[in-house]
Amino acid sequence: MLKIAKPFLLMLAGIIFLSPSTVMATDALQAELLNTLWVVIAGAMVFLMQAGFAMLETGMVRAKNAVNVMMKNYIDLCVGTLLFWLVGYGLMFGDNPSGFYGTNLFGLSSAPDWDYTLIFFQIMFAATAATIVSGAMAERTNYIAYLIGTCGITAIIYPVFGSWAWNEHGWLKQMGFIDFAGSTVVHSVGGWCALAAVILLGPRLGRFGEKGEARQVPGHNLSFIAIGGFLLWFGWFGFNGGSTLAAGTNLGHILLNTHIAGAAGAVGAMLLCFSTRQPALLTSTVNGSIAGLVAITAGCASMQVPYAILTGAIGGGLSVLGTIWLERMRLDDVVGAISVHGICGVWGTLAAGLFLTGNMYDTHQILVQLAGIGAAFAWVFFSALIMYFLISKVFGLRVSTMHEQRGLDITEHGEIGYPEFGKDVVYSSESLKDLSKI
Amino acid sequence: MLKIAKPFLLMLAGIIFLSPSTVMATDALQAELLNTLWVVIAGAMVFLMQAGFAMLETGMVRAKNAVNVMMKNYIDLCVGTLLFWLVGYGLMFGDNPSGFYGTNLFGLSSAPDWDYTLIFFQIMFAATAATIVSGAMAERTNYIAYLIGTCGITAIIYPVFGSWAWNEHGWLKQMGFIDFAGSTVVHSVGGWCALAAVILLGPRLGRFGEKGEARQVPGHNLSFIAIGGFLLWFGWFGFNGGSTLAAGTNLGHILLNTHIAGAAGAVGAMLLCFSTRQPALLTSTVNGSIAGLVAITAGCASMQVPYAILTGAIGGGLSVLGTIWLERMRLDDVVGAISVHGICGVWGTLAAGLFLTGNMYDTHQILVQLAGIGAAFAWVFFSALIMYFLISKVFGLRVSTMHEQRGLDITEHGEIGYPEFGKDVVYSSESLKDLSKI
Amino acid sequence: MLKIAKPFLLMLAGIIFLSPSTVMATDALQAELLNTLWVVIAGAMVFLMQAGFAMLETGMVRAKNAVNVMMKNYIDLCVGTLLFWLVGYGLMFGDNPSGFYGTNLFGLSSAPDWDYTLIFFQIMFAATAATIVSGAMAERTNYIAYLIGTCGITAIIYPVFGSWAWNEHGWLKQMGFIDFAGSTVVHSVGGWCALAAVILLGPRLGRFGEKGEARQVPGHNLSFIAIGGFLLWFGWFGFNGGSTLAAGTNLGHILLNTHIAGAAGAVGAMLLCFSTRQPALLTSTVNGSIAGLVAITAGCASMQVPYAILTGAIGGGLSVLGTIWLERMRLDDVVGAISVHGICGVWGTLAAGLFLTGNMYDTHQILVQLAGIGAAFAWVFFSALIMYFLISKVFGLRVSTMHEQRGLDITEHGEIGYPEFGKDVVYSSESLKDLSKI
């Protein structure tokens, strides 16, 4: 007996060493490593969208407001990061018995590794939602009022809706609402906040003539707009790809859908401009691609490539039409954020239902999508309207006419963006003249 | 018997659970996950080269053409993406019985995950080849004509040559042609298309004097050139590293070779300028580093580090000499693309043969490399020449003299890049004057 | 016997195939693959910090010196890369019997894969240390003298200190000095080199009045400063995350600490400005975030999130105070590098000791941290002082007054950054006037 017992025991030892649980533990660790790696890289890519938004938005304003827009983009990220860690993450992803908001995980400081990975990634999303608003409100908003609005969005408005759609026990999630990476959760939320702000703010001085006719206010640096568009597009690969929250073999499909919808968005916008005999402006083209990316965000993981093209192209066309439509409503959205993020977010969320692989044009799914779209608008638009109304009463939302004319750079920050260039055009103030002598 | 049978059976169960095929399946999945992760990240990095090209090229043109160059870079990516998905990928990587072109995989929409990952990565390469051309043709090309050229390059010219060199059954591949990440397949292809276009277009107004002497036309934003260079360099890590199409432990070696060749390229260009008593201009330095990166692209995975330095440094020197030589031929390549991508692509492909680790200076290999270089020139240059000739006959390749003088931004796009700056210098049109009053 | 022998042998075969060593070999390979993947991606991200520094620093100088600053940032990367590969890496990471410098691995060209991955990553760190100096010395330094200084830093000063703190047998490492990603090793080293250079150089013309009062010299492009800040921040995720040199599940925690400290740095700087009734300038805000990132660099892997916020916020405040303090000393640091990288590097290294999870406020650890901080200052400041002194005697460190007035772009490089803009303001030379006629 002992004769076979020895190798038998050795084998047994080998098997214990190699027992399924050990291998599975190793596999689980490997999986967590891979997932961590992908999610942090994707999070860093999403971070770079902040630079994209900053360039895009700054390029679209006049030089006298360049510093102000840059500052808003920079500081809303910083304030939003701190607040989302402190409040927002818990509201969005904490235990959610009611289905309407989370109740723990506030100010996370002692947690498993994976939770830190998640919050790192989610912070970037909250910052994206907040920063969408800055462009729409540009060139006329009180800096402090803007910052307080950012606090409200990252701490309350965004995470509460997020807890409905993305929290495991959120009521929209439970209904089967599909919004993979946030056409609604991030982009429409940002868009509807922008809409509320723009309605309360009113248009910039001179944006509409006495008879209500729209006047174009060209941005000061169109090169920035294109580079901003490229940076946003790059970040979107992290935005949509990272939303798997796992390294999956389907990443190629997701990113191909994302990329091709962006391309189709630009082409869609261009074709719509040609067909309506408008010039295909750089701004429309870049916004078209962003609109395509917004539109594919909800369905990038559950759609075949040709439908991604269709979704993106229609998104691009809608961004042009939306801009025209808002202009007719005499709403002054400086960068087109409401159209690109709000309206195309709606379209993308609908498209995710319409073109769901294996279950296309399913009435139930489409109704669920519409419920999510409607809930987002109802919660976000009205809570943002109330918030900005209160801010306007307490702090004042809009700067004075004189400050708006002189530019927010000098009046809000005491700096100018390009002190050696174009002074006679940009800066009317006599007090700045001596800068040229330095 | 039953006494030992029980643990025996348990063991057996354990072994079945752990059978080699299970473990291998897990390993294969792990490998595909890792490979997917690396290839999509690398693809995203290559995407960012579009922003690099856009900044580099725009910085090198005059302000009156900035929007036009940005638009070309933006829209050629979009159109090229759609066409390469529809036609080019199949031509390049489809089944290739003849060795001269692929015959399926067009408009891929139902395929294994890995195929989507590949096409996502390859689309970025096709877009890179196409965008190389835009800088060379800058400041005088009809926008629509340019776009049609992009279609021809991404749908036919680039993928057909790609099917020779990179398709498993391509005739050059079968001969043992080494072009790891595309010194020839991507860069020379772009360079020779640019050469054909530049010959047909002729030089910009005023670029050469009455006696044929060259006049420099300074770019409008040299800061953009340097930042564009950095972005291209960053993207190159994805370009060369991702061409493994797998996460290998050799990535460090490949990226070190890539990086050090870029550094050596800049130093090589600088030293050549010093030794020939030319000033070491920023443009030459940045182009020198890009030339070093182009040169190492073919051999980055099969060369020791000192040879990577040599390859890069010679590439940098060649980019300076090539620019001088093209100028003597009175060819007006606005950004030096023919020299940097065409000529240094040739050198890099040759260097990959000369400095092949374990088989250096092998005559057979060198002849194969020369065959690939020659085949690329013959196919690409002449097909591009025919294509641009046809485009010039049907649509007109060059804008009118008046449009060229006024700048393509206002004449082709109805926009100007920097409406508040330097109007008196840049924009001669009276109709723009009122912009300053907004 | 044979009856049971057959399955028994099969089992044995299975077990041999699946033996622990095989599985471990597979696991080791998987681990190396994952680590390679993460470290090369992180290295590429750190590379992009070069673009960040270039934009930040260029934005802070006057337009007449933009090309010069871009060129310094571009070429110090190139020269530093070659020299660190040739000399620095060996000095820093070679066998280190004395604890004071490495003695082999110079000009590495035949090594295991992993060594190439490491050197690729470490080259980016050396380049970062070197490039910190360029901003402080801007607008008045001889280009060749600057380049020779870069050689000294990347070949000697930086790697020697690195061998004390990061080499397995370095004397500081042996003492238990904590500097995870280089608050001291990279940032203070760069800061103290800058301090030595700035003392020897003296302030720019007109920077201090006759009575010693400070005069602000506004940068020419504040948009660049913000975008540069974003790019640096993005690169920092690679800088701090990659310093694990391994793909760990703790990456999320490290990157969350990094990100939140950057955000807290900006907010800290802003609050300090408000509380001292200074305007919260864009430059202070961006520098505040960079200061927060510098400060968290030492302790990002060993600190709880709330302490990361505290570390970052104090760093941000210190960057403002440091700038004021340096100005009172009449030291002219154009971009605030000494304050942001030097002083906040000290604070961060101390904070890593103070807030060490599981061992907070440990006197021994704090003394070790102070020893490392002191050693860094002693070695780096004095060796840099000697080096720049020798350079100033042999080559001249500072350009002539006339060259400084005209700007280094035209006098050192024969180029100007923006030839079509603001000529009357920026460029006094008559000889440039004809550029407008091209």
mmCIF file of N, CA, C and O in Angstrom, chain B residues 11 18 23 27 34 38 62-63 218-223 226-227 230 233-234 247-250 252-253 256 259 266 280-282 285 289 304-306 309, chain C residues 11 17-18 26 30 33 37 41 44 47 50 55 70-71 74-75 78 81 85 109 113 116-117 119-120 123-124 224 413 415-420 435 438:
data_model
loop_
_atom_site.group_PDB
_atom_site.id
_atom_site.type_symbol
_atom_site.label_atom_id
_atom_site.label_comp_id
_atom_site.label_asym_id
_atom_site.label_seq_id
_atom_site.Cartn_x
_atom_site.Cartn_y
_atom_site.Cartn_z
ATOM 1 N N MET B 11 -10.333 13.027 -7.209
ATOM 2 C CA MET B 11 -9.131 13.526 -7.891
ATOM 3 C C MET B 11 -9.363 13.657 -9.386
ATOM 4 O O MET B 11 -9.005 14.632 -10.020
ATOM 5 N N LEU B 18 -9.466 20.602 -14.228
ATOM 6 C CA LEU B 18 -8.208 21.310 -14.497
ATOM 7 C C LEU B 18 -7.536 20.820 -15.753
ATOM 8 O O LEU B 18 -6.338 21.017 -15.922
ATOM 9 N N VAL B 23 -7.294 24.733 -18.999
ATOM 10 C CA VAL B 23 -6.277 25.737 -18.695
ATOM 11 C C VAL B 23 -5.847 26.457 -19.958
ATOM 12 O O VAL B 23 -5.684 27.669 -19.980
ATOM 13 N N ASP B 27 -5.910 30.270 -20.805
ATOM 14 C CA ASP B 27 -4.723 30.998 -21.251
ATOM 15 C C ASP B 27 -4.972 31.702 -22.581
ATOM 16 O O ASP B 27 -4.543 32.830 -22.781
ATOM 17 N N LEU B 34 -5.400 40.312 -23.278
ATOM 18 C CA LEU B 34 -4.225 41.179 -23.237
ATOM 19 C C LEU B 34 -3.957 41.803 -24.596
ATOM 20 O O LEU B 34 -3.655 42.993 -24.708
ATOM 21 N N TRP B 38 -4.059 45.814 -25.516
ATOM 22 C CA TRP B 38 -2.919 46.552 -26.057
ATOM 23 C C TRP B 38 -3.249 47.144 -27.423
ATOM 24 O O TRP B 38 -2.949 48.306 -27.702
ATOM 25 N N ARG B 62 0.455 79.681 -43.593
ATOM 26 C CA ARG B 62 0.099 81.033 -43.177
ATOM 27 C C ARG B 62 -1.294 81.045 -42.559
ATOM 28 O O ARG B 62 -2.117 80.164 -42.835
ATOM 29 N N ALA B 63 -1.537 82.051 -41.745
ATOM 30 C CA ALA B 63 -2.790 82.110 -40.984
ATOM 31 C C ALA B 63 -4.016 82.085 -41.894
ATOM 32 O O ALA B 63 -5.071 81.582 -41.504
ATOM 33 N N PRO B 218 7.338 81.596 -44.078
ATOM 34 C CA PRO B 218 7.280 81.126 -42.682
ATOM 35 C C PRO B 218 5.868 80.718 -42.277
ATOM 36 O O PRO B 218 4.884 81.332 -42.681
ATOM 37 N N GLY B 219 5.794 79.653 -41.482
ATOM 38 C CA GLY B 219 4.518 79.215 -40.925
ATOM 39 C C GLY B 219 4.009 80.221 -39.905
ATOM 40 O O GLY B 219 4.778 81.001 -39.357
ATOM 41 N N HIS B 220 2.704 80.175 -39.621
ATOM 42 C CA HIS B 220 2.136 81.245 -38.797
ATOM 43 C C HIS B 220 2.205 80.958 -37.310
ATOM 44 O O HIS B 220 1.932 81.831 -36.497
ATOM 45 N N ASN B 221 2.542 79.708 -36.923
ATOM 46 C CA ASN B 221 2.537 79.398 -35.491
ATOM 47 C C ASN B 221 3.547 78.301 -35.200
ATOM 48 O O ASN B 221 3.230 77.108 -35.283
ATOM 49 N N LEU B 222 4.770 78.695 -34.841
ATOM 50 C CA LEU B 222 5.825 77.707 -34.624
ATOM 51 C C LEU B 222 5.613 76.908 -33.346
ATOM 52 O O LEU B 222 6.081 75.770 -33.239
ATOM 53 N N SER B 223 4.895 77.466 -32.394
ATOM 54 C CA SER B 223 4.576 76.696 -31.188
ATOM 55 C C SER B 223 3.758 75.465 -31.545
ATOM 56 O O SER B 223 3.969 74.381 -31.000
ATOM 57 N N ALA B 226 5.930 72.499 -32.757
ATOM 58 C CA ALA B 226 6.590 71.691 -31.724
ATOM 59 C C ALA B 226 5.588 70.793 -31.002
ATOM 60 O O ALA B 226 5.853 69.610 -30.770
ATOM 61 N N ILE B 227 4.425 71.339 -30.644
ATOM 62 C CA ILE B 227 3.425 70.524 -29.944
ATOM 63 C C ILE B 227 2.918 69.414 -30.867
ATOM 64 O O ILE B 227 2.723 68.268 -30.433
ATOM 65 N N PHE B 230 5.423 66.671 -30.728
ATOM 66 C CA PHE B 230 5.291 65.848 -29.515
ATOM 67 C C PHE B 230 4.107 64.873 -29.629
ATOM 68 O O PHE B 230 4.203 63.709 -29.234
ATOM 69 N N TRP B 233 4.937 62.040 -31.947
ATOM 70 C CA TRP B 233 5.902 61.154 -31.271
ATOM 71 C C TRP B 233 5.175 60.232 -30.290
ATOM 72 O O TRP B 233 5.390 59.012 -30.257
ATOM 73 N N PHE B 234 4.284 60.799 -29.494
ATOM 74 C CA PHE B 234 3.476 60.005 -28.555
ATOM 75 C C PHE B 234 2.687 58.931 -29.306
ATOM 76 O O PHE B 234 2.673 57.765 -28.930
ATOM 77 N N ALA B 247 0.309 41.644 -27.059
ATOM 78 C CA ALA B 247 1.038 42.154 -25.901
ATOM 79 C C ALA B 247 2.238 41.235 -25.677
ATOM 80 O O ALA B 247 2.075 40.119 -25.211
ATOM 81 N N GLY B 248 3.413 41.687 -26.072
ATOM 82 C CA GLY B 248 4.608 40.858 -25.912
ATOM 83 C C GLY B 248 5.557 41.487 -24.913
ATOM 84 O O GLY B 248 5.501 42.685 -24.662
ATOM 85 N N THR B 249 6.451 40.691 -24.377
ATOM 86 C CA THR B 249 7.438 41.253 -23.446
ATOM 87 C C THR B 249 8.471 42.090 -24.202
ATOM 88 O O THR B 249 9.241 42.811 -23.585
ATOM 89 N N ASN B 250 8.473 41.990 -25.530
ATOM 90 C CA ASN B 250 9.429 42.776 -26.320
ATOM 91 C C ASN B 250 8.977 44.210 -26.575
ATOM 92 O O ASN B 250 9.639 44.957 -27.292
ATOM 93 N N GLY B 252 8.988 46.758 -24.641
ATOM 94 C CA GLY B 252 9.948 47.729 -24.125
ATOM 95 C C GLY B 252 11.060 47.985 -25.127
ATOM 96 O O GLY B 252 11.437 49.136 -25.383
ATOM 97 N N HIS B 253 11.568 46.920 -25.720
ATOM 98 C CA HIS B 253 12.638 47.059 -26.708
ATOM 99 C C HIS B 253 12.151 47.850 -27.929
ATOM 100 O O HIS B 253 12.838 48.751 -28.419
ATOM 101 N N LEU B 256 11.674 51.487 -26.895
ATOM 102 C CA LEU B 256 12.958 52.153 -26.669
ATOM 103 C C LEU B 256 13.616 52.480 -28.006
ATOM 104 O O LEU B 256 14.098 53.598 -28.214
ATOM 105 N N HIS B 259 11.707 55.422 -29.522
ATOM 106 C CA HIS B 259 11.962 56.698 -28.861
ATOM 107 C C HIS B 259 13.378 57.216 -29.149
ATOM 108 O O HIS B 259 13.570 58.391 -29.467
ATOM 109 N N ALA B 266 16.291 64.053 -34.361
ATOM 110 C CA ALA B 266 16.371 65.498 -34.109
ATOM 111 C C ALA B 266 17.826 65.936 -33.991
ATOM 112 O O ALA B 266 18.233 66.963 -34.563
ATOM 113 N N ALA B 280 19.881 75.851 -37.185
ATOM 114 C CA ALA B 280 19.074 74.692 -36.770
ATOM 115 C C ALA B 280 17.679 75.173 -36.422
ATOM 116 O O ALA B 280 17.364 75.455 -35.269
ATOM 117 N N LEU B 281 16.841 75.285 -37.427
ATOM 118 C CA LEU B 281 15.499 75.825 -37.229
ATOM 119 C C LEU B 281 14.615 74.846 -36.455
ATOM 120 O O LEU B 281 14.850 73.637 -36.471
ATOM 121 N N LEU B 282 13.608 75.399 -35.815
ATOM 122 C CA LEU B 282 12.648 74.549 -35.109
ATOM 123 C C LEU B 282 12.002 73.560 -36.073
ATOM 124 O O LEU B 282 11.855 72.376 -35.762
ATOM 125 N N THR B 285 14.307 70.737 -36.801
ATOM 126 C CA THR B 285 14.509 69.871 -35.642
ATOM 127 C C THR B 285 13.323 68.940 -35.456
ATOM 128 O O THR B 285 13.483 67.726 -35.270
ATOM 129 N N SER B 289 13.122 64.785 -35.956
ATOM 130 C CA SER B 289 12.668 63.729 -35.044
ATOM 131 C C SER B 289 11.611 62.855 -35.711
ATOM 132 O O SER B 289 11.622 61.631 -35.561
ATOM 133 N N GLN B 304 19.144 46.122 -32.856
ATOM 134 C CA GLN B 304 19.689 46.479 -31.546
ATOM 135 C C GLN B 304 19.661 48.002 -31.372
ATOM 136 O O GLN B 304 19.659 48.748 -32.357
ATOM 137 N N VAL B 305 19.694 48.448 -30.125
ATOM 138 C CA VAL B 305 19.536 49.871 -29.829
ATOM 139 C C VAL B 305 20.553 50.768 -30.565
ATOM 140 O O VAL B 305 20.166 51.781 -31.153
ATOM 141 N N PRO B 306 21.846 50.413 -30.590
ATOM 142 C CA PRO B 306 22.778 51.322 -31.279
ATOM 143 C C PRO B 306 22.441 51.518 -32.761
ATOM 144 O O PRO B 306 22.626 52.605 -33.298
ATOM 145 N N ILE B 309 19.688 54.007 -33.073
ATOM 146 C CA ILE B 309 20.208 55.375 -33.013
ATOM 147 C C ILE B 309 20.766 55.793 -34.370
ATOM 148 O O ILE B 309 20.466 56.876 -34.886
ATOM 149 N N MET C 11 -3.483 10.303 -15.877
ATOM 150 C CA MET C 11 -3.551 11.325 -14.842
ATOM 151 C C MET C 11 -2.188 11.949 -14.596
ATOM 152 O O MET C 11 -2.045 13.163 -14.502
ATOM 153 N N PHE C 17 1.807 17.782 -17.144
ATOM 154 C CA PHE C 17 1.497 18.897 -18.027
ATOM 155 C C PHE C 17 1.084 20.131 -17.224
ATOM 156 O O PHE C 17 1.406 21.264 -17.562
ATOM 157 N N LEU C 18 0.344 19.810 -16.175
ATOM 158 C CA LEU C 18 -0.216 20.892 -15.373
ATOM 159 C C LEU C 18 0.608 21.172 -14.139
ATOM 160 O O LEU C 18 0.109 21.745 -13.181
ATOM 161 N N THR C 26 3.731 29.934 -16.645
ATOM 162 C CA THR C 26 2.698 30.669 -17.368
ATOM 163 C C THR C 26 2.308 31.937 -16.599
ATOM 164 O O THR C 26 2.192 33.015 -17.170
ATOM 165 N N GLN C 30 2.599 35.698 -17.790
ATOM 166 C CA GLN C 30 1.433 36.599 -17.750
ATOM 167 C C GLN C 30 1.753 37.861 -16.962
ATOM 168 O O GLN C 30 1.415 38.962 -17.368
ATOM 169 N N LEU C 33 4.050 40.038 -18.916
ATOM 170 C CA LEU C 33 3.298 40.685 -19.995
ATOM 171 C C LEU C 33 2.504 41.880 -19.470
ATOM 172 O O LEU C 33 2.557 42.975 -20.039
ATOM 173 N N LEU C 37 3.166 45.752 -20.325
ATOM 174 C CA LEU C 37 2.099 46.532 -20.942
ATOM 175 C C LEU C 37 1.884 47.832 -20.170
ATOM 176 O O LEU C 37 1.844 48.923 -20.751
ATOM 177 N N ILE C 41 2.970 51.717 -21.425
ATOM 178 C CA ILE C 41 1.892 52.708 -21.591
ATOM 179 C C ILE C 41 2.138 53.894 -20.662
ATOM 180 O O ILE C 41 2.025 55.054 -21.062
ATOM 181 N N ALA C 44 4.817 56.081 -22.047
ATOM 182 C CA ALA C 44 4.324 56.940 -23.125
ATOM 183 C C ALA C 44 3.547 58.127 -22.553
ATOM 184 O O ALA C 44 3.667 59.255 -23.044
ATOM 185 N N PHE C 47 5.905 60.599 -21.334
ATOM 186 C CA PHE C 47 6.442 61.334 -22.475
ATOM 187 C C PHE C 47 5.599 62.560 -22.780
ATOM 188 O O PHE C 47 6.124 63.641 -23.074
ATOM 189 N N GLN C 50 6.167 66.121 -21.659
ATOM 190 C CA GLN C 50 7.039 67.041 -22.383
ATOM 191 C C GLN C 50 6.223 68.074 -23.149
ATOM 192 O O GLN C 50 6.567 69.254 -23.189
ATOM 193 N N MET C 55 4.033 73.563 -23.498
ATOM 194 C CA MET C 55 2.928 74.521 -23.621
ATOM 195 C C MET C 55 2.872 75.451 -22.408
ATOM 196 O O MET C 55 2.686 76.657 -22.546
ATOM 197 N N MET C 70 10.210 76.514 -26.845
ATOM 198 C CA MET C 70 9.793 75.269 -27.491
ATOM 199 C C MET C 70 11.018 74.427 -27.890
ATOM 200 O O MET C 70 11.058 73.220 -27.674
ATOM 201 N N MET C 71 11.992 75.097 -28.477
ATOM 202 C CA MET C 71 13.203 74.392 -28.920
ATOM 203 C C MET C 71 13.927 73.755 -27.743
ATOM 204 O O MET C 71 14.408 72.632 -27.830
ATOM 205 N N TYR C 74 12.097 70.740 -26.691
ATOM 206 C CA TYR C 74 12.178 69.660 -27.678
ATOM 207 C C TYR C 74 13.553 69.001 -27.654
ATOM 208 O O TYR C 74 13.675 67.792 -27.619
ATOM 209 N N ILE C 75 14.576 69.830 -27.643
ATOM 210 C CA ILE C 75 15.916 69.268 -27.830
ATOM 211 C C ILE C 75 16.468 68.728 -26.519
ATOM 212 O O ILE C 75 17.281 67.798 -26.527
ATOM 213 N N CYS C 78 15.593 65.194 -26.487
ATOM 214 C CA CYS C 78 16.372 64.374 -27.432
ATOM 215 C C CYS C 78 17.774 64.104 -26.898
ATOM 216 O O CYS C 78 18.243 62.962 -26.866
ATOM 217 N N THR C 81 17.655 61.978 -23.707
ATOM 218 C CA THR C 81 17.372 60.571 -24.001
ATOM 219 C C THR C 81 18.646 59.819 -24.353
ATOM 220 O O THR C 81 18.928 58.743 -23.809
ATOM 221 N N TRP C 85 20.549 57.071 -21.778
ATOM 222 C CA TRP C 85 20.766 55.697 -22.220
ATOM 223 C C TRP C 85 22.254 55.350 -22.135
ATOM 224 O O TRP C 85 22.619 54.278 -21.640
ATOM 225 N N SER C 109 22.650 47.464 -24.782
ATOM 226 C CA SER C 109 22.194 47.060 -26.115
ATOM 227 C C SER C 109 21.962 45.571 -26.235
ATOM 228 O O SER C 109 21.587 45.108 -27.301
ATOM 229 N N ASP C 113 14.411 41.416 -22.071
ATOM 230 C CA ASP C 113 13.321 42.314 -22.470
ATOM 231 C C ASP C 113 12.965 43.327 -21.387
ATOM 232 O O ASP C 113 12.733 44.510 -21.664
ATOM 233 N N TYR C 116 14.823 46.630 -21.117
ATOM 234 C CA TYR C 116 14.475 47.668 -22.104
ATOM 235 C C TYR C 116 13.212 48.409 -21.678
ATOM 236 O O TYR C 116 13.084 49.615 -21.861
ATOM 237 N N THR C 117 12.258 47.641 -21.118
ATOM 238 C CA THR C 117 11.037 48.273 -20.633
ATOM 239 C C THR C 117 11.361 49.291 -19.536
ATOM 240 O O THR C 117 10.857 50.411 -19.545
ATOM 241 N N ILE C 119 14.262 50.844 -18.946
ATOM 242 C CA ILE C 119 15.028 52.007 -19.402
ATOM 243 C C ILE C 119 14.135 52.956 -20.200
ATOM 244 O O ILE C 119 14.255 54.182 -20.101
ATOM 245 N N PHE C 120 13.186 52.395 -20.957
ATOM 246 C CA PHE C 120 12.226 53.238 -21.677
ATOM 247 C C PHE C 120 11.468 54.131 -20.689
ATOM 248 O O PHE C 120 11.320 55.342 -20.902
ATOM 249 N N ILE C 123 13.948 56.706 -18.872
ATOM 250 C CA ILE C 123 14.380 57.808 -19.745
ATOM 251 C C ILE C 123 13.399 58.969 -19.650
ATOM 252 O O ILE C 123 13.789 60.142 -19.626
ATOM 253 N N MET C 124 12.110 58.628 -19.580
ATOM 254 C CA MET C 124 11.095 59.684 -19.530
ATOM 255 C C MET C 124 11.218 60.481 -18.228
ATOM 256 O O MET C 124 10.982 61.690 -18.205
ATOM 257 N N PHE C 224 -2.465 78.442 -23.636
ATOM 258 C CA PHE C 224 -1.428 77.401 -23.641
ATOM 259 C C PHE C 224 -1.124 76.916 -22.217
ATOM 260 O O PHE C 224 -0.838 75.745 -22.003
ATOM 261 N N HIS C 413 17.815 81.690 -32.945
ATOM 262 C CA HIS C 413 17.304 80.688 -33.883
ATOM 263 C C HIS C 413 17.025 81.240 -35.277
ATOM 264 O O HIS C 413 16.804 80.468 -36.198
ATOM 265 N N GLU C 415 14.391 82.674 -36.241
ATOM 266 C CA GLU C 415 12.981 82.448 -36.579
ATOM 267 C C GLU C 415 12.130 83.253 -35.613
ATOM 268 O O GLU C 415 12.570 83.552 -34.503
ATOM 269 N N ILE C 416 10.897 83.528 -35.993
ATOM 270 C CA ILE C 416 9.974 84.097 -35.022
ATOM 271 C C ILE C 416 8.726 83.221 -34.954
ATOM 272 O O ILE C 416 8.375 82.538 -35.916
ATOM 273 N N GLY C 417 8.092 83.228 -33.812
ATOM 274 C CA GLY C 417 7.024 82.275 -33.541
ATOM 275 C C GLY C 417 5.753 82.526 -34.333
ATOM 276 O O GLY C 417 5.102 81.591 -34.787
ATOM 277 N N TYR C 418 5.405 83.820 -34.489
ATOM 278 C CA TYR C 418 4.120 84.174 -35.082
ATOM 279 C C TYR C 418 4.350 85.311 -36.060
ATOM 280 O O TYR C 418 3.975 86.459 -35.793
ATOM 281 N N PRO C 419 4.960 85.020 -37.215
ATOM 282 C CA PRO C 419 5.415 86.113 -38.079
ATOM 283 C C PRO C 419 4.305 87.016 -38.595
ATOM 284 O O PRO C 419 4.574 88.136 -39.001
ATOM 285 N N GLU C 420 3.064 86.551 -38.562
ATOM 286 C CA GLU C 420 1.997 87.386 -39.116
ATOM 287 C C GLU C 420 1.245 88.179 -38.056
ATOM 288 O O GLU C 420 0.333 88.927 -38.375
ATOM 289 N N LEU C 435 8.609 90.644 -43.918
ATOM 290 C CA LEU C 435 7.873 89.382 -43.800
ATOM 291 C C LEU C 435 6.397 89.572 -44.111
ATOM 292 O O LEU C 435 5.735 88.665 -44.604
ATOM 293 N N ILE C 438 5.108 88.849 -47.780
ATOM 294 C CA ILE C 438 5.090 87.537 -48.429
ATOM 295 C C ILE C 438 3.659 87.152 -48.773
ATOM 296 O O ILE C 438 2.790 87.239 -47.926
#
